[in-house]
Tab-separated table of C-alpha atoms and ligand atoms in Angstrom:
chain	number	residue	atom	x	y	z
B	709	MET	CA	-92.005	2.301	-43.783
B	710	SER	CA	-89.378	0.888	-41.493
B	711	ALA	CA	-88.460	1.713	-37.996
B	712	ARG	CA	-85.603	3.526	-39.226
B	713	ASP	CA	-88.092	6.671	-40.572
B	714	ASP	CA	-89.040	8.351	-36.846
B	715	LEU	CA	-84.886	8.082	-35.565
B	716	LYS	CA	-82.996	11.336	-35.405
B	717	VAL	CA	-80.407	12.046	-38.362
B	718	MET	CA	-76.849	12.545	-36.722
B	719	SER	CA	-73.913	14.086	-37.924
B	720	ARG	CA	-71.800	11.281	-39.318
B	721	ASN	CA	-68.707	12.587	-38.829
B	722	ASP	CA	-69.458	13.853	-35.026
B	723	LEU	CA	-71.196	9.889	-34.403
B	724	THR	CA	-67.510	9.182	-35.563
B	725	LYS	CA	-65.323	11.000	-33.326
B	726	ARG	CA	-67.522	10.403	-30.407
B	727	LEU	CA	-66.335	6.670	-31.381
B	728	VAL	CA	-63.057	7.103	-31.793
B	729	GLY	CA	-62.906	8.721	-28.502
B	730	LYS	CA	-64.406	5.550	-26.808
B	731	LEU	CA	-61.633	3.605	-27.849
B	732	GLU	CA	-58.963	3.332	-24.867
B	733	HIS	CA	-56.784	0.333	-25.911
B	734	ASP	CA	-55.899	-1.069	-28.929
B	735	GLU	CA	-59.090	-1.913	-30.780
B	736	ALA	CA	-58.786	-2.434	-34.837
B	737	VAL	CA	-61.305	-0.543	-36.840
B	738	VAL	CA	-61.756	-1.338	-40.254
B	739	ALA	CA	-63.083	1.455	-42.193
B	740	GLY	CA	-65.404	0.612	-45.545
B	741	ILE	CA	-65.337	2.654	-48.604
B	742	GLY	CA	-65.714	6.650	-48.727
B	743	ASN	CA	-67.256	9.070	-46.309
B	744	THR	CA	-66.327	6.151	-43.718
B	745	ASN	CA	-63.130	6.122	-44.230
B	746	PHE	CA	-62.684	9.817	-44.764
B	747	ASP	CA	-64.879	10.401	-41.311
B	748	LEU	CA	-61.811	7.462	-39.801
B	749	LEU	CA	-58.957	9.631	-40.961
B	750	ASP	CA	-60.177	12.956	-40.248
B	751	ALA	CA	-60.879	11.611	-36.454
B	752	GLY	CA	-56.853	11.186	-36.152
B	753	HIS	CA	-54.751	8.052	-37.614
B	754	ARG	CA	-54.668	5.404	-35.294
B	755	PRO	CA	-51.857	2.690	-36.304
B	756	GLN	CA	-55.097	0.668	-36.116
B	757	ASN	CA	-57.177	1.990	-38.260
B	758	PHE	CA	-57.346	0.357	-41.529
B	759	TYR	CA	-58.824	2.423	-45.071
B	760	MET	CA	-61.167	-0.032	-47.445
B	761	LEU	CA	-59.989	1.914	-50.577
B	762	GLY	CA	-62.218	0.623	-53.841
B	763	SER	CA	-64.302	-1.859	-52.332
B	764	MET	CA	-68.111	-2.221	-51.317
B	765	GLY	CA	-68.909	-4.224	-48.649
B	766	LEU	CA	-64.944	-5.150	-47.563
B	767	ALA	CA	-65.174	-3.714	-43.850
B	768	ALA	CA	-67.137	-6.066	-42.068
B	769	PRO	CA	-65.477	-9.124	-43.700
B	770	ILE	CA	-61.679	-7.918	-43.261
B	771	ALA	CA	-62.721	-6.694	-39.547
B	772	LEU	CA	-64.387	-10.864	-38.659
B	773	GLY	CA	-61.089	-11.713	-40.493
B	774	VAL	CA	-59.001	-9.532	-37.607
B	775	ALA	CA	-61.849	-10.506	-34.901
B	776	LEU	CA	-61.343	-14.236	-34.885
B	777	ALA	CA	-57.164	-14.238	-35.528
B	778	GLN	CA	-56.893	-11.905	-32.762
B	779	PRO	CA	-59.778	-12.659	-30.116
B	780	GLU	CA	-57.853	-10.824	-27.416
B	781	ARG	CA	-58.872	-7.333	-29.503
B	782	ASN	CA	-61.931	-5.491	-30.126
B	783	VAL	CA	-62.438	-4.828	-33.867
B	784	VAL	CA	-64.933	-2.788	-34.879
B	785	ALA	CA	-65.847	-2.318	-38.692
B	786	LEU	CA	-67.319	0.766	-40.183
B	787	GLU	CA	-69.581	0.633	-43.041
B	788	GLY	CA	-71.992	2.430	-45.256
B	789	ASP	CA	-75.517	1.628	-45.785
B	790	GLY	CA	-75.005	0.586	-49.705
B	791	SER	CA	-72.228	-1.146	-48.534
B	792	ILE	CA	-73.376	-3.262	-46.461
B	793	LEU	CA	-76.635	-4.064	-48.144
B	794	MET	CA	-73.956	-5.105	-51.292
B	795	ASN	CA	-72.568	-7.929	-48.974
B	796	LEU	CA	-75.753	-8.823	-46.522
B	797	GLY	CA	-74.173	-12.546	-46.789
B	798	THR	CA	-71.659	-11.472	-44.105
B	799	LEU	CA	-73.762	-10.922	-41.406
B	800	THR	CA	-75.268	-14.483	-41.604
B	801	THR	CA	-71.299	-15.456	-41.119
B	802	ILE	CA	-70.731	-13.163	-38.201
B	803	ALA	CA	-73.882	-14.620	-36.400
B	804	SER	CA	-72.436	-18.132	-37.287
B	805	LEU	CA	-69.765	-17.583	-36.432
B	806	ALA	CA	-70.209	-15.123	-33.064
B	807	PRO	CA	-66.940	-13.683	-32.205
B	808	LEU	CA	-67.022	-11.933	-28.835
B	809	ASN	CA	-65.176	-9.016	-30.075
B	810	LEU	CA	-66.562	-7.603	-32.877
B	811	THR	CA	-68.564	-4.642	-34.178
B	812	VAL	CA	-70.010	-3.591	-36.625
B	813	VAL	CA	-71.403	-0.069	-37.185
B	814	ILE	CA	-73.520	0.877	-40.231
B	815	TRP	CA	-73.930	4.813	-41.225
B	816	ASP	CA	-77.299	4.843	-42.522
B	817	ASN	CA	-77.829	7.625	-45.375
B	818	GLY	CA	-80.425	5.760	-47.367
B	819	LEU	CA	-77.781	7.044	-50.313
B	820	TYR	CA	-74.916	5.685	-52.617
B	821	GLN	CA	-73.471	9.013	-51.920
B	822	ILE	CA	-69.791	9.253	-52.874
B	823	THR	CA	-71.458	7.691	-56.634
B	824	GLY	CA	-74.277	10.289	-57.023
B	825	MET	CA	-76.975	10.100	-54.278
B	826	GLN	CA	-78.760	7.310	-55.765
B	827	THR	CA	-81.525	6.140	-53.031
B	828	THR	CA	-80.436	2.558	-51.382
B	829	ALA	CA	-83.139	0.230	-50.325
B	830	THR	CA	-82.564	1.642	-46.023
B	831	SER	CA	-84.748	4.899	-47.624
B	832	THR	CA	-88.244	3.065	-48.505
B	833	VAL	CA	-88.251	-0.544	-47.376
B	834	THR	CA	-85.474	-2.185	-45.574
B	835	ASP	CA	-84.305	-1.995	-41.672
B	836	ILE	CA	-80.830	-3.157	-41.521
B	837	VAL	CA	-81.220	-3.613	-37.985
B	838	ALA	CA	-84.444	-5.996	-38.018
B	839	VAL	CA	-82.091	-7.533	-40.799
B	840	ALA	CA	-78.769	-7.736	-38.965
B	841	ALA	CA	-81.563	-9.379	-36.081
B	842	GLY	CA	-83.124	-11.096	-38.734
B	843	CYS	CA	-79.358	-12.782	-39.821
B	844	GLY	CA	-78.570	-14.181	-36.562
B	845	ILE	CA	-77.107	-11.140	-34.309
B	846	ALA	CA	-78.944	-11.013	-31.069
B	847	GLN	CA	-77.474	-7.431	-29.910
B	848	SER	CA	-78.343	-5.437	-32.666
B	849	SER	CA	-79.886	-1.889	-32.142
B	850	TRP	CA	-80.406	1.026	-33.983
B	851	ALA	CA	-79.205	4.442	-31.875
B	852	THR	CA	-81.739	7.249	-31.251
B	853	ASP	CA	-79.625	10.141	-30.502
B	854	GLU	CA	-75.703	10.976	-30.049
B	855	ALA	CA	-75.974	10.211	-26.059
B	856	HIS	CA	-77.259	6.738	-26.614
B	857	PHE	CA	-75.169	5.854	-29.931
B	858	GLU	CA	-72.085	6.488	-27.257
B	859	GLN	CA	-73.757	3.774	-24.857
B	860	LEU	CA	-74.324	1.267	-26.956
B	861	VAL	CA	-70.437	2.045	-27.911
B	862	ASN	CA	-69.698	1.542	-24.477
B	863	ASN	CA	-71.568	-1.621	-23.753
B	864	ALA	CA	-70.175	-2.754	-27.570
B	865	VAL	CA	-66.565	-2.615	-26.132
B	866	SER	CA	-66.799	-3.698	-22.770
B	867	THR	CA	-69.560	-7.245	-22.968
B	868	PRO	CA	-69.058	-10.024	-25.684
B	869	GLY	CA	-70.734	-9.335	-29.172
B	870	PRO	CA	-70.933	-9.336	-31.970
B	871	HIS	CA	-72.727	-6.263	-31.774
B	872	PHE	CA	-74.696	-4.223	-34.077
B	873	ILE	CA	-75.634	-0.279	-34.284
B	874	ALA	CA	-76.693	1.408	-37.083
B	875	ALA	CA	-77.605	5.195	-37.249
B	876	ARG	CA	-79.502	7.441	-38.838
B	877	VAL	CA	-76.784	9.960	-40.314
B	878	ASP	CA	-76.255	13.272	-42.603
B	879	GLU	CA	-75.132	13.902	-45.546
B	880	ALA	CA	-72.143	16.316	-45.032
B	881	ALA	CA	-69.280	16.298	-47.386
B	882	ALA	CA	-66.210	14.967	-45.541
B	883	THR	CA	-62.952	16.826	-45.753
B	884	ALA	CA	-60.402	13.809	-45.031
B	885	ARG	CA	-58.937	11.920	-47.902
B	886	PRO	CA	-56.492	8.430	-47.147
B	887	GLU	CA	-53.798	8.332	-49.833
B	888	ARG	CA	-54.510	6.314	-52.095
B	889	ASN	CA	-52.123	3.544	-51.721
B	890	PRO	CA	-53.853	0.123	-50.296
B	891	VAL	CA	-51.030	-1.595	-49.987
B	892	LEU	CA	-49.043	1.355	-47.183
B	893	TRP	CA	-52.640	1.031	-45.641
B	894	LYS	CA	-52.160	-2.782	-45.407
B	895	ASP	CA	-48.605	-2.597	-43.975
B	896	ARG	CA	-49.087	-0.166	-41.657
B	897	PHE	CA	-52.826	-1.833	-40.505
B	898	MET	CA	-50.371	-5.201	-39.996
B	899	ILE	CA	-47.906	-3.078	-37.890
B	900	GLY	CA	-50.433	-1.648	-35.611
B	901	ILE	CA	-52.205	-5.011	-34.969
B	902	ASP	CA	-48.799	-6.636	-34.328
B	903	ALA	CA	-49.555	-8.928	-37.079
B	904	LYS	CA	-46.084	-7.881	-38.978
B	905	PRO	CA	-42.999	-6.542	-37.664
B	906	ALA	CA	-42.157	-3.090	-37.939
B	907	ALA	CA	-39.480	-2.383	-40.721
B	908	GLY	CA	-36.071	-2.014	-38.886
W	2239	TPP	C1	-68.676	-3.647	-55.165
W	2239	TPP	C2	-68.278	-2.205	-55.729
W	2239	TPP	N1	-69.406	-1.682	-56.843
W	2239	TPP	C3	-69.604	-0.483	-57.107
W	2239	TPP	C4	-68.730	0.305	-56.390
W	2239	TPP	C5	-68.878	1.797	-56.823
W	2239	TPP	N2	-69.453	2.491	-55.745
W	2239	TPP	C6	-68.122	3.355	-55.062
W	2239	TPP	S1	-68.573	4.130	-53.492
W	2239	TPP	C7	-70.395	4.191	-54.404
W	2239	TPP	C8	-71.516	4.244	-52.659
W	2239	TPP	C9	-71.123	3.754	-51.622
W	2239	TPP	O1	-72.116	3.937	-50.659
W	2239	TPP	P1	-72.162	3.186	-49.145
W	2239	TPP	O2	-71.680	2.877	-48.746
W	2239	TPP	O3	-73.662	3.582	-48.564
W	2239	TPP	O4	-71.594	5.198	-48.488
W	2239	TPP	P2	-71.704	6.630	-49.126
W	2239	TPP	O5	-71.278	6.857	-49.822
W	2239	TPP	O6	-73.371	6.369	-48.949
W	2239	TPP	O7	-71.288	7.192	-47.762
W	2239	TPP	C10	-70.169	2.634	-55.066
W	2239	TPP	C11	-71.987	2.721	-55.416
W	2239	TPP	C12	-68.040	-0.380	-55.347
W	2239	TPP	N3	-66.875	1.157	-55.338
W	2239	TPP	N4	-67.501	-1.248	-55.390
């Protein structure tokens, strides 16, 4: 039993679109493997989006690196519960380095959905917000409904972080798929965040 048990299950795709709708400037968004990056693309490609193809648990550390390298830019990591569970140590690093411009968003469906719906520990015993707070990310919250999620995102992009937001989400099948070309996305992202000049 965890605090998660009583929370509203929301549409992952809808929440992703609400999040992207709150971005006003050149915020970088780093999305983890599978549904998180499928839905980010579905919300409309932005040059400042990076789609992690292939490895779990890397959205938050990549986003951390961008946040540290570009302290003037707000950076958002989107990650599934299974993926963040695979790389929990990154939460302690984020808490220790405490970048003011980083927000981690977790889509918690309690599943390793895209590899066959195996359940994760968040479906039973683990409260990922309590984990993040315990790692030292003081501003860690569950989103209780869509309006609260938007309020948390507004707060995250306008006040000093790091912020950690988790939402219980559904298992709807994603429809968009980024082209499976990691170098292409890396290059586009680097150009999008001014880390590499656009080819003349
Ligand atoms: C390091 C690593 N281990 C295992 C896999 C296989 N794998 C790919 S996606 C996935 C499940 C991802 O679960 P989650 O992050 O919760 O996202 P969901 O599929 O539920 O949206 C697994 C086990 C992988 N790609 N990388």
